Coordinates of C-alpha atoms in Angstrom, one line a residue:
Chain A
M1 CA 87.7 116.7 113.8
E2 CA 85.7 114.9 115.9
H3 CA 84.2 113.0 113.1
Y4 CA 88.2 111.6 113.0
Q5 CA 89.2 111.4 116.4
A6 CA 85.3 109.2 116.9
L7 CA 87.1 106.8 113.8
E8 CA 89.9 106.3 115.4
K9 CA 88.2 105.0 118.5
R10 CA 85.8 103.2 116.4
R11 CA 88.7 101.2 115.0
R12 CA 91.1 101.4 118.5
L13 CA 87.2 99.1 119.4
L14 CA 87.0 96.7 116.8
G15 CA 90.8 95.9 118.0
Y16 CA 89.8 95.6 121.5
T17 CA 86.8 93.5 120.9
L18 CA 88.5 90.3 118.3
G19 CA 91.7 90.3 120.7
I20 CA 88.9 89.8 123.6
L21 CA 87.3 87.3 121.7
L22 CA 89.9 85.2 120.5
I23 CA 91.1 84.7 123.7
L24 CA 87.2 83.2 124.3
A25 CA 87.7 81.3 122.0
A26 CA 90.2 79.4 122.7
L27 CA 89.0 78.7 126.1
V28 CA 86.1 78.1 124.8
A29 CA 88.6 74.9 122.5
V30 CA 90.7 73.9 124.5
Q31 CA 86.9 72.6 126.5
M32 CA 85.5 71.4 124.1
G33 CA 86.0 68.1 122.2
A34 CA 85.8 64.7 121.7
Y35 CA 87.8 64.5 125.6
E36 CA 85.1 67.5 127.8
V37 CA 87.7 68.5 130.5
S38 CA 86.9 70.6 133.4
L39 CA 88.9 73.4 134.8
R40 CA 90.7 71.7 136.7
E41 CA 90.8 68.9 134.2
L42 CA 91.9 71.1 131.8
L43 CA 95.7 71.7 133.7
E44 CA 96.4 67.7 134.4
S45 CA 95.0 66.7 130.9
V46 CA 98.5 65.2 128.4
V47 CA 95.4 65.3 125.9
I48 CA 95.5 68.9 127.1
W49 CA 98.4 69.7 126.8
N50 CA 99.8 67.9 123.9
I51 CA 97.3 67.8 121.4
R52 CA 94.9 70.6 122.0
I53 CA 96.5 73.0 123.1
P54 CA 99.6 72.3 120.9
R55 CA 96.2 72.7 117.5
I56 CA 94.8 76.0 118.9
T57 CA 98.0 77.2 118.8
S58 CA 98.9 75.6 115.1
A59 CA 95.3 77.3 114.1
L60 CA 95.6 80.3 115.5
L61 CA 99.5 80.8 114.1
V62 CA 98.1 79.6 110.4
G63 CA 94.9 81.5 110.3
A64 CA 97.2 85.2 111.4
M65 CA 99.8 84.6 108.6
L66 CA 97.2 83.9 106.1
G67 CA 95.2 86.4 106.5
L68 CA 98.6 88.6 106.9
C69 CA 99.3 87.3 103.4
G70 CA 96.0 87.8 101.7
G71 CA 96.1 91.6 103.7
V72 CA 99.2 92.3 102.3
M73 CA 99.2 91.1 98.8
Q74 CA 96.1 92.6 98.2
C75 CA 97.5 96.0 98.9
V76 CA 101.0 96.1 96.9
L77 CA 99.2 94.1 93.9
R78 CA 95.6 96.4 94.4
N79 CA 93.3 93.2 93.8
P80 CA 91.3 92.6 96.0
L81 CA 91.5 88.9 94.6
A82 CA 94.8 88.3 95.3
S83 CA 95.6 86.0 98.2
P84 CA 98.1 83.3 98.7
F85 CA 95.5 80.8 97.0
T86 CA 94.4 82.8 93.9
L87 CA 98.3 83.1 93.9
G88 CA 99.2 79.9 93.0
V89 CA 100.9 79.8 96.0
S90 CA 98.8 76.5 97.7
S91 CA 98.9 75.5 94.3
G92 CA 102.4 75.4 93.8
A93 CA 102.2 73.8 98.0
A94 CA 99.8 71.1 96.8
F95 CA 102.4 69.4 94.5
G96 CA 105.4 69.8 96.5
A97 CA 103.0 67.3 98.7
A98 CA 102.1 65.4 95.6
V99 CA 105.9 64.5 94.9
A100 CA 107.1 63.7 98.2
I101 CA 104.3 61.5 98.6
V102 CA 104.2 59.2 95.7
F103 CA 108.1 59.3 94.9
L104 CA 109.9 60.3 98.3
G105 CA 106.8 58.0 99.7
V106 CA 107.3 59.5 102.8
G107 CA 103.6 59.3 103.5
Q108 CA 101.6 56.7 104.3
L109 CA 97.1 56.2 105.0
N110 CA 95.9 55.0 108.2
R111 CA 92.5 54.0 107.1
T112 CA 91.9 53.5 110.9
G113 CA 90.8 57.8 111.3
L114 CA 89.0 59.9 109.2
T115 CA 91.4 61.9 108.2
G116 CA 94.3 59.3 108.6
V117 CA 97.6 60.4 106.9
I118 CA 100.5 59.3 108.8
I119 CA 103.3 61.6 107.5
D120 CA 106.5 59.4 107.8
N121 CA 108.7 61.5 107.5
P122 CA 107.1 65.0 108.0
Y123 CA 109.9 67.4 107.4
T124 CA 110.7 66.4 103.4
L125 CA 107.6 67.3 103.4
S126 CA 107.0 70.3 104.2
A127 CA 110.2 71.1 102.1
F128 CA 109.1 70.0 99.4
A129 CA 105.8 72.3 99.9
F130 CA 107.4 75.2 100.7
F131 CA 110.1 74.4 97.8
F132 CA 107.8 74.2 95.5
S133 CA 104.2 77.4 96.8
L134 CA 108.2 79.4 96.7
V135 CA 108.8 78.6 93.2
T136 CA 105.7 79.3 91.6
V137 CA 106.2 82.8 93.4
L138 CA 109.7 83.1 92.1
V139 CA 107.8 82.5 88.8
I140 CA 105.2 85.5 88.2
L141 CA 108.3 88.2 90.3
T142 CA 110.0 87.2 87.7
L143 CA 107.8 87.7 85.0
A144 CA 107.1 90.7 86.8
R145 CA 111.0 92.0 87.3
L146 CA 111.7 90.9 83.7
K147 CA 108.4 92.8 81.5
Q148 CA 107.6 95.2 84.3
I149 CA 104.1 93.8 84.4
T150 CA 101.2 95.1 85.7
P151 CA 100.0 94.4 89.1
A152 CA 97.3 93.1 87.4
A153 CA 98.6 90.4 84.8
M154 CA 100.8 89.2 88.7
I155 CA 97.3 88.3 89.2
L156 CA 97.4 85.7 86.0
A157 CA 100.6 84.6 85.8
G158 CA 99.1 82.8 89.5
V159 CA 96.0 82.3 88.0
A160 CA 98.4 80.7 85.9
M161 CA 100.6 78.8 87.7
S162 CA 98.2 77.7 90.3
S163 CA 96.2 75.7 86.7
F164 CA 100.1 74.2 85.4
F165 CA 99.9 72.8 89.1
Q166 CA 97.0 71.6 90.2
A167 CA 97.3 69.6 86.5
A168 CA 101.1 68.3 87.5
T169 CA 99.5 67.3 90.6
M170 CA 96.7 65.3 89.0
L171 CA 99.0 64.0 86.7
I172 CA 101.0 62.4 89.0
Q173 CA 98.1 61.2 90.9
L174 CA 97.3 59.3 88.0
F175 CA 100.3 57.0 87.8
A176 CA 100.5 56.7 91.9
E177 CA 99.1 53.5 93.5
D178 CA 96.0 54.6 95.3
V179 CA 96.9 54.4 98.9
K180 CA 99.7 57.3 98.0
V181 CA 96.7 59.3 95.7
A182 CA 94.7 58.9 99.6
A183 CA 97.3 60.4 101.1
V184 CA 98.2 63.6 98.9
V185 CA 94.5 65.1 98.9
F186 CA 94.3 64.0 102.1
W187 CA 97.0 66.0 102.9
T188 CA 95.6 68.9 100.6
F189 CA 92.5 69.4 103.0
G190 CA 94.7 71.3 105.6
D191 CA 94.8 70.4 109.0
V192 CA 95.2 72.4 111.8
G193 CA 96.4 69.0 114.0
R194 CA 99.8 68.0 112.1
S195 CA 101.9 70.9 114.2
N196 CA 104.5 69.3 117.0
W197 CA 105.8 72.3 119.5
I198 CA 108.6 72.8 117.4
E199 CA 106.9 73.4 114.6
I200 CA 104.8 76.1 116.1
G201 CA 108.1 77.3 117.7
L202 CA 109.3 78.0 113.6
M203 CA 105.5 79.2 112.2
A204 CA 105.8 82.1 115.5
V205 CA 109.1 82.9 114.3
I206 CA 109.0 83.5 111.4
F207 CA 104.9 85.6 112.0
G208 CA 106.2 87.3 114.2
L209 CA 109.7 87.9 112.2
V210 CA 107.4 89.2 109.0
F211 CA 104.6 90.6 111.4
S212 CA 106.4 92.9 112.8
Y213 CA 108.3 93.8 109.2
F214 CA 104.9 94.8 108.2
V215 CA 104.0 96.4 111.5
L216 CA 107.2 98.7 110.9
R217 CA 106.1 99.7 107.3
R218 CA 102.2 100.1 107.2
W219 CA 102.5 103.4 106.3
E220 CA 103.8 102.7 103.1
L221 CA 101.1 99.8 102.9
N222 CA 98.9 103.2 102.6
A223 CA 100.7 104.9 100.7
M224 CA 101.0 102.5 97.8
L225 CA 97.2 101.5 97.4
G226 CA 97.1 105.4 95.5
G227 CA 99.2 103.6 93.3
D228 CA 102.7 103.9 91.6
E229 CA 102.9 107.5 90.8
T230 CA 101.8 108.9 94.3
A231 CA 103.3 105.7 95.3
K232 CA 106.8 107.2 94.2
S233 CA 105.0 111.0 94.5
L234 CA 105.8 110.7 98.1
G235 CA 109.4 109.1 98.8
L236 CA 109.3 105.2 97.9
E237 CA 110.2 103.1 95.3
P238 CA 106.9 100.9 94.5
E239 CA 108.3 98.2 92.7
R240 CA 111.1 97.5 95.0
F241 CA 108.5 97.5 97.9
R242 CA 106.2 94.5 95.6
V243 CA 108.5 92.2 95.1
K244 CA 109.6 92.5 98.8
V245 CA 106.0 92.7 100.1
M246 CA 105.6 89.3 97.9
V247 CA 108.2 88.1 99.1
L248 CA 107.7 87.8 102.6
A249 CA 104.1 87.7 102.0
S250 CA 104.8 84.6 100.6
L251 CA 106.9 82.7 102.9
L252 CA 104.1 83.4 105.3
A253 CA 101.6 81.0 103.1
A254 CA 104.1 78.8 102.4
V255 CA 104.8 78.5 106.3
G256 CA 101.5 78.4 106.9
V257 CA 101.0 75.9 103.7
S258 CA 103.0 73.2 104.6
F259 CA 103.0 72.1 107.6
A260 CA 98.9 72.4 107.8
G261 CA 98.1 71.5 104.3
I262 CA 95.9 74.1 101.8
I263 CA 93.2 76.4 104.3
G264 CA 91.2 78.1 101.5
F265 CA 90.0 81.8 102.1
V266 CA 90.8 82.7 105.6
G267 CA 93.2 85.2 103.1
L268 CA 91.1 86.2 101.2
I269 CA 88.2 86.9 104.3
A270 CA 89.7 87.8 107.2
P271 CA 91.6 91.2 105.9
H272 CA 87.6 91.8 103.4
L273 CA 86.2 91.6 106.4
V274 CA 88.3 94.4 108.3
R275 CA 87.2 96.6 105.1
L276 CA 84.5 95.9 105.8
L277 CA 84.3 97.0 109.9
I278 CA 86.2 99.7 109.4
G279 CA 87.9 100.4 105.7
G280 CA 91.9 100.0 104.6
D281 CA 93.8 101.6 106.3
Y282 CA 97.1 99.5 106.7
R283 CA 97.8 100.7 110.5
Y284 CA 94.7 98.3 111.4
L285 CA 94.6 96.3 108.0
V286 CA 97.5 94.6 109.6
P287 CA 97.1 93.9 112.9
Y288 CA 93.8 93.2 112.2
S289 CA 93.7 90.3 109.0
S290 CA 95.8 88.5 111.9
L291 CA 93.8 88.7 114.4
L292 CA 90.7 87.9 112.1
G293 CA 92.2 85.0 109.9
A294 CA 93.0 83.2 113.5
L295 CA 90.3 83.6 114.6
V296 CA 88.7 82.5 112.0
L297 CA 91.3 79.5 112.0
L298 CA 90.3 78.2 115.2
L299 CA 86.6 79.0 115.0
S300 CA 87.0 76.6 111.9
D301 CA 88.3 74.5 113.3
T302 CA 85.8 74.1 116.5
V303 CA 83.5 74.0 115.1
G304 CA 85.3 70.9 112.7
R305 CA 86.1 68.7 115.6
T306 CA 83.0 69.0 117.2
I307 CA 80.4 69.0 114.9
I308 CA 80.3 65.3 114.5
S309 CA 82.6 64.8 117.0
P310 CA 84.5 62.2 117.6
A311 CA 85.3 62.7 113.7
V312 CA 87.4 65.2 113.5
I313 CA 86.5 67.2 109.8
P314 CA 89.5 68.9 108.5
V315 CA 89.2 73.0 108.7
G316 CA 89.9 73.7 104.9
I317 CA 86.9 72.5 104.4
V318 CA 85.2 74.1 107.7
T319 CA 86.8 77.2 106.5
S320 CA 84.9 76.8 103.5
F321 CA 81.2 76.4 104.2
L322 CA 81.5 78.2 106.8
G323 CA 83.8 81.8 105.2
V324 CA 81.8 81.3 101.6
P325 CA 78.2 82.2 103.4
T326 CA 79.3 84.9 105.8
F327 CA 81.3 86.9 103.3
L328 CA 78.4 87.2 100.8
Y329 CA 76.4 88.1 103.2
L330 CA 78.6 90.8 104.1
L331 CA 79.0 92.4 100.7
L332 CA 75.2 92.2 100.3
R333 CA 75.4 94.2 102.6
G334 CA 76.8 96.8 100.7
E335 CA 79.4 98.6 102.9
R336 CA 80.8 101.0 101.6
Y337 CA 84.7 99.8 101.4
A338 CA 83.6 97.0 100.0
A339 CA 86.1 96.3 97.8
Chain B
M1 CA 113.3 139.3 89.0
Q2 CA 112.9 136.0 91.4
R3 CA 114.9 133.7 92.8
E4 CA 115.2 130.7 90.5
I5 CA 113.9 127.7 92.2
L6 CA 113.9 124.9 89.4
R7 CA 115.8 124.5 85.5
T8 CA 116.1 122.1 83.4
E9 CA 119.4 121.7 80.6
D10 CA 118.2 119.4 77.6
L11 CA 115.7 116.8 79.1
H12 CA 115.6 114.1 76.2
F13 CA 113.2 111.3 77.7
S14 CA 111.3 108.0 76.2
Y15 CA 109.2 104.8 77.5
H16 CA 111.1 102.4 74.7
K17 CA 114.8 101.7 73.9
N18 CA 115.2 103.1 70.1
K19 CA 111.5 104.8 70.1
S20 CA 110.9 108.7 69.1
H21 CA 111.7 110.9 72.2
I22 CA 108.5 112.2 73.5
L23 CA 110.5 114.8 75.0
Q24 CA 113.0 116.5 72.9
G25 CA 115.4 118.7 74.7
I26 CA 114.2 120.6 77.2
D27 CA 115.3 124.1 78.8
L28 CA 113.5 125.2 81.3
A29 CA 113.0 127.5 84.0
L30 CA 111.1 128.5 86.7
H31 CA 110.8 131.0 90.0
E32 CA 110.2 131.0 93.4
G33 CA 106.9 132.0 93.7
E34 CA 105.6 131.6 90.4
L35 CA 103.1 130.1 88.4
V36 CA 103.5 128.5 84.9
F37 CA 100.9 127.1 83.1
I38 CA 102.2 124.2 80.5
M39 CA 100.7 124.6 77.5
G40 CA 99.8 121.9 74.0
P41 CA 98.1 119.7 72.1
N42 CA 97.7 116.1 73.4
G43 CA 100.6 114.3 73.4
S44 CA 102.2 117.1 73.3
G45 CA 104.2 115.6 76.7
K46 CA 103.1 117.8 79.1
T47 CA 102.6 115.3 81.7
T48 CA 105.8 113.8 80.7
L49 CA 108.0 116.2 81.6
L50 CA 105.8 116.8 84.7
K51 CA 106.3 113.5 86.1
C52 CA 109.9 113.7 85.0
L53 CA 110.4 116.8 86.8
G54 CA 109.5 114.8 89.9
R55 CA 111.3 111.9 89.0
I56 CA 108.5 109.8 88.4
L57 CA 110.2 109.2 85.1
K58 CA 114.1 108.9 84.6
P59 CA 114.5 111.9 81.6
R60 CA 118.0 111.9 80.6
G61 CA 119.0 115.9 80.4
A62 CA 120.0 118.0 84.2
V63 CA 117.4 119.5 86.3
Y64 CA 119.1 121.8 88.8
L65 CA 117.3 123.0 92.3
E66 CA 118.3 126.2 93.0
G67 CA 121.6 125.5 91.4
V68 CA 121.8 121.8 92.3
E69 CA 121.5 119.2 90.1
I70 CA 119.3 116.1 91.1
Q71 CA 120.3 113.4 90.2
G72 CA 122.6 112.2 93.1
L73 CA 118.8 112.3 95.7
S74 CA 117.4 109.7 96.6
Q75 CA 113.7 109.3 96.1
N76 CA 112.5 110.4 99.4
D77 CA 114.3 113.8 98.9
L78 CA 112.7 114.5 95.8
A79 CA 109.8 114.4 97.8
K80 CA 110.4 116.8 100.5
I81 CA 111.4 119.3 96.6
F82 CA 108.2 118.1 94.2
G83 CA 105.2 117.7 95.3
Y84 CA 102.8 116.2 92.3
V85 CA 99.0 116.1 92.2
P86 CA 98.4 113.5 88.9
Q87 CA 95.8 113.2 87.0
R88 CA 93.1 111.9 88.3
S89 CA 93.7 110.5 91.5
E90 CA 93.7 106.4 91.8
L91 CA 90.3 105.6 94.7
S92 CA 91.6 104.5 97.8
P93 CA 90.1 103.5 101.1
L94 CA 91.9 105.8 103.8
S95 CA 89.8 108.7 104.8
V96 CA 90.8 112.3 104.2
F97 CA 93.2 113.3 107.3
D98 CA 95.7 109.8 106.7
A99 CA 95.3 109.8 103.2
V100 CA 96.8 113.7 104.1
M101 CA 99.6 112.6 106.4
L102 CA 100.8 109.6 103.8
G103 CA 102.1 113.9 102.2
R104 CA 104.5 113.2 105.7
K105 CA 105.8 110.0 104.8
P106 CA 109.1 111.5 103.0
Y107 CA 109.3 112.9 107.1
M108 CA 108.9 110.2 109.5
G109 CA 109.8 108.1 111.1
W110 CA 107.9 105.1 112.5
R111 CA 105.1 107.3 113.5
P112 CA 104.8 110.8 112.5
N113 CA 105.1 113.2 115.8
R114 CA 103.4 116.6 116.4
R115 CA 104.9 117.9 113.9
D116 CA 102.9 116.2 111.1
V117 CA 100.4 116.2 112.5
E118 CA 99.5 120.1 113.5
V119 CA 101.4 120.4 109.6
V120 CA 98.3 118.0 108.5
K121 CA 95.4 120.1 110.5
G122 CA 97.3 123.4 109.0
V123 CA 97.0 122.2 105.7
L124 CA 93.1 120.6 106.0
F125 CA 92.1 124.1 107.5
M126 CA 93.6 126.1 104.7
L127 CA 91.7 124.3 102.0
N128 CA 88.7 123.7 103.9
L129 CA 88.7 120.2 104.3
E130 CA 88.8 119.1 108.3
S131 CA 85.2 118.4 107.8
L132 CA 85.9 115.3 105.7
S133 CA 88.8 113.8 107.7
A134 CA 86.6 110.8 108.6
K135 CA 85.9 110.8 105.5
P136 CA 86.8 108.0 102.9
L137 CA 88.3 109.5 99.6
T138 CA 85.2 107.0 98.3
E139 CA 82.3 108.5 99.0
L140 CA 84.5 112.5 98.2
S141 CA 83.2 114.8 94.8
G142 CA 85.8 115.0 92.0
G143 CA 85.7 118.2 93.5
E144 CA 86.4 117.4 96.5
L145 CA 88.8 114.6 96.3
Q146 CA 90.6 117.1 94.1
K147 CA 91.5 119.4 96.9
V148 CA 92.7 116.3 98.8
A149 CA 95.2 115.5 96.9
I150 CA 97.0 119.5 96.5
A151 CA 96.0 119.4 100.6
R152 CA 99.4 115.8 100.8
A153 CA 101.4 117.3 97.9
L154 CA 101.1 120.1 100.6
A155 CA 102.1 117.9 103.4
Q156 CA 104.7 117.0 102.0
E157 CA 106.0 121.1 102.4
P158 CA 107.3 121.0 98.6
K159 CA 109.1 124.1 96.8
V160 CA 108.1 123.1 94.0
L161 CA 104.0 121.6 92.9
L162 CA 103.4 119.7 89.6
L163 CA 100.0 120.3 89.0
D164 CA 98.7 117.8 86.0
E165 CA 95.6 119.6 84.7
P166 CA 94.0 120.2 88.0
T167 CA 90.2 121.7 86.7
N168 CA 90.3 118.5 84.8
N169 CA 86.4 117.2 85.6
L170 CA 86.0 120.1 88.0
D171 CA 82.7 122.5 88.3
F172 CA 83.3 125.7 87.6
A173 CA 82.8 126.8 91.5
S174 CA 85.3 124.1 92.2
Q175 CA 88.5 124.9 88.7
I176 CA 87.7 128.1 90.5
E177 CA 88.5 127.4 94.3
V178 CA 91.1 124.8 93.3
M179 CA 93.0 128.1 91.0
E180 CA 92.6 129.9 93.9
I181 CA 94.9 127.6 96.6
I182 CA 96.9 127.2 93.9
T183 CA 97.7 131.1 93.5
R184 CA 97.6 131.6 97.3
L185 CA 101.1 129.9 97.9
K186 CA 103.1 132.2 95.9
A187 CA 102.8 134.6 99.4
D188 CA 104.7 131.0 100.9
G189 CA 106.8 130.8 97.8
I190 CA 106.0 127.9 96.3
S191 CA 106.5 127.7 93.0
S192 CA 103.4 125.9 90.7
L193 CA 103.8 123.8 87.5
V194 CA 100.5 123.0 85.7
T195 CA 99.2 122.1 83.3
S196 CA 96.2 122.3 81.1
H197 CA 93.5 122.3 78.4
D198 CA 91.8 125.3 79.0
L199 CA 93.6 127.9 77.0
N200 CA 91.4 130.8 79.0
L201 CA 92.5 129.5 82.8
P202 CA 96.5 130.5 82.0
L203 CA 94.9 134.4 80.8
V204 CA 93.4 135.1 84.4
Y205 CA 95.8 132.8 86.8
A206 CA 99.6 132.7 84.4
D207 CA 102.8 134.4 86.4
R208 CA 104.3 133.0 82.4
V209 CA 103.5 130.8 80.0
I210 CA 104.9 127.5 78.5
L211 CA 104.2 126.3 75.3
M212 CA 104.8 122.7 73.9
K213 CA 104.6 120.8 70.9
D214 CA 105.8 117.1 69.6
G215 CA 107.8 117.0 72.4
K216 CA 110.0 120.5 72.6
V217 CA 109.2 124.0 74.3
F218 CA 107.6 126.0 71.1
A219 CA 107.0 129.4 72.9
S220 CA 107.5 130.9 76.1
G221 CA 107.1 134.1 78.0
D222 CA 104.1 136.0 79.8
K223 CA 100.4 136.0 78.4
D224 CA 100.8 137.4 75.2
V225 CA 102.3 134.3 74.4
L226 CA 99.0 132.8 73.7
N227 CA 98.0 134.8 70.7
E228 CA 96.2 133.9 66.7
E229 CA 99.3 132.0 66.1
T230 CA 100.5 130.4 68.3
I231 CA 97.8 128.7 68.7
K232 CA 96.7 128.4 65.3
E233 CA 100.9 126.9 64.8
V234 CA 100.7 124.6 68.4
Y235 CA 96.9 122.8 68.0
G236 CA 95.5 123.9 64.5
V237 CA 92.8 125.6 64.5
E238 CA 91.5 129.2 64.2
V239 CA 91.1 131.5 67.6
E240 CA 90.2 135.1 67.2
I241 CA 91.2 136.9 71.2
H242 CA 88.5 139.2 72.9
R243 CA 88.8 142.3 75.1
L244 CA 87.4 143.1 77.8
N245 CA 87.7 145.7 80.5
G246 CA 91.2 145.3 79.4
K247 CA 91.1 141.2 80.3
R248 CA 91.7 138.6 77.1
I249 CA 89.5 135.8 75.9
I250 CA 90.3 133.6 73.6
L251 CA 87.3 131.9 71.9
P252 CA 86.8 129.5 68.2
K253 CA 86.9 131.9 65.9
D254 CA 83.9 132.1 62.9
H255 CA 82.2 130.0 66.2
V256 CA 78.9 128.0 64.7
S257 CA 76.5 128.3 67.1
A258 CA 76.5 132.6 66.4

């Protein structure tokens, strides 16, 4: 029992550490940027309150959503590769954005900045992105329902849907004016600086609700780890539970992607890092995947904002560049919990 | 005679509609504290029968628990009655303690309460698994893993244990350990249905034997059900049965190395 108590202690410690790191990272992020501020200026500055703090909050929320989404998808599909990216949620969203920009003309290119897309009507675009990311998931879930396909086949269906939407997006781009193509490309880069307070509020509410649901269902998630038969023998109805989890996780990803564009890798890396550190128990994975996702995205965005300041590198690019080497390093260290 | 716990009537099952039935009219009864072996060759329906009893598969026909039909019970209520130990436990990254705590899932509210923790501790103590509490399942040996699976099923405080080839892939010492654990449960009134391919195992441990062939009960009764004729008929092999100090041993007939 002492061993177990030590393990529990280590797990709690990681929670505190992540929490503190997150607060520190947020403070640093507020201060750093093209426009350096002292603490006193900070409270009075319009830049800070209208641009930097919304951006940081949005990074935290989107990161938490993606991290949590990847974590629970990996559980119910019993596949370490499951993430909003691999399941085609992101590609569906990109397709929706392309449709909105090219056919409805909601976006236009502003040539002054590095990420110079101005979306005239962001809600139309987000709505389209959201709709098509959910279409992807619904197709996969319908297949699962009708044909009783395995979790592995669900992943393959996701990869197929992903390819389909990528091809469809390219087809649209092929016939679109170059200005609109550029707008689509810029949108897909993934950037947390687009959201205003209303959108942030919306994301916070959705994240809060879905997060609470997964916290309540943490033991069910653990029971799913042993396979459907074991889950059934423990009193669950695994097929139904899997659909519920997938719908809610996809909702998180779809909301995140439709407001911030495509940000790869956070959904994959955050839960795996937690597993490497404290194992695969969903009582901890649910909160810590969210915390770590938020931390990774905030750090990446801060790096992206400052490294070639005043120009800003979209966070989607940074997450992949920083995330991949970190992830490979940790995997190669061969921790026992890998995958 | 002990009190009857479980009874099935005319149990049928097939994986696909219009396909031939894997189970074809199973009638059986299980008594309190009884250890019954289900024997039969591959494909005879042993595993399917266990899964149908635990409602992991949904059969046609009736299953009565203490005289009451279980059809209307929820999956969660069933989990308080049947503890199912699958043939191969899927590896999960949980620690031993948390994996066994999953057995309390059917009883659990928002979080495990004191009693849940007590039950898990008790089960771990009984199976001598306490020192492994913090170890992830991925680091356990086959024997330890099987014991954890049994511990989880026991944490469900079941009336009936369904064990699918619990001694499969275990070394000799672990086989004995696992069978001794199952035997000890009889004193607590827990009934067990055990499948096995080892014909000698029921000769040592079984109260009763059910011999299956092609989805039907071929014969059932005490250990004598396993004899030269029935084994020839069901498994298609010739055996000879030796007696040693009043115990019986089944060996292949005219085995080459002798």
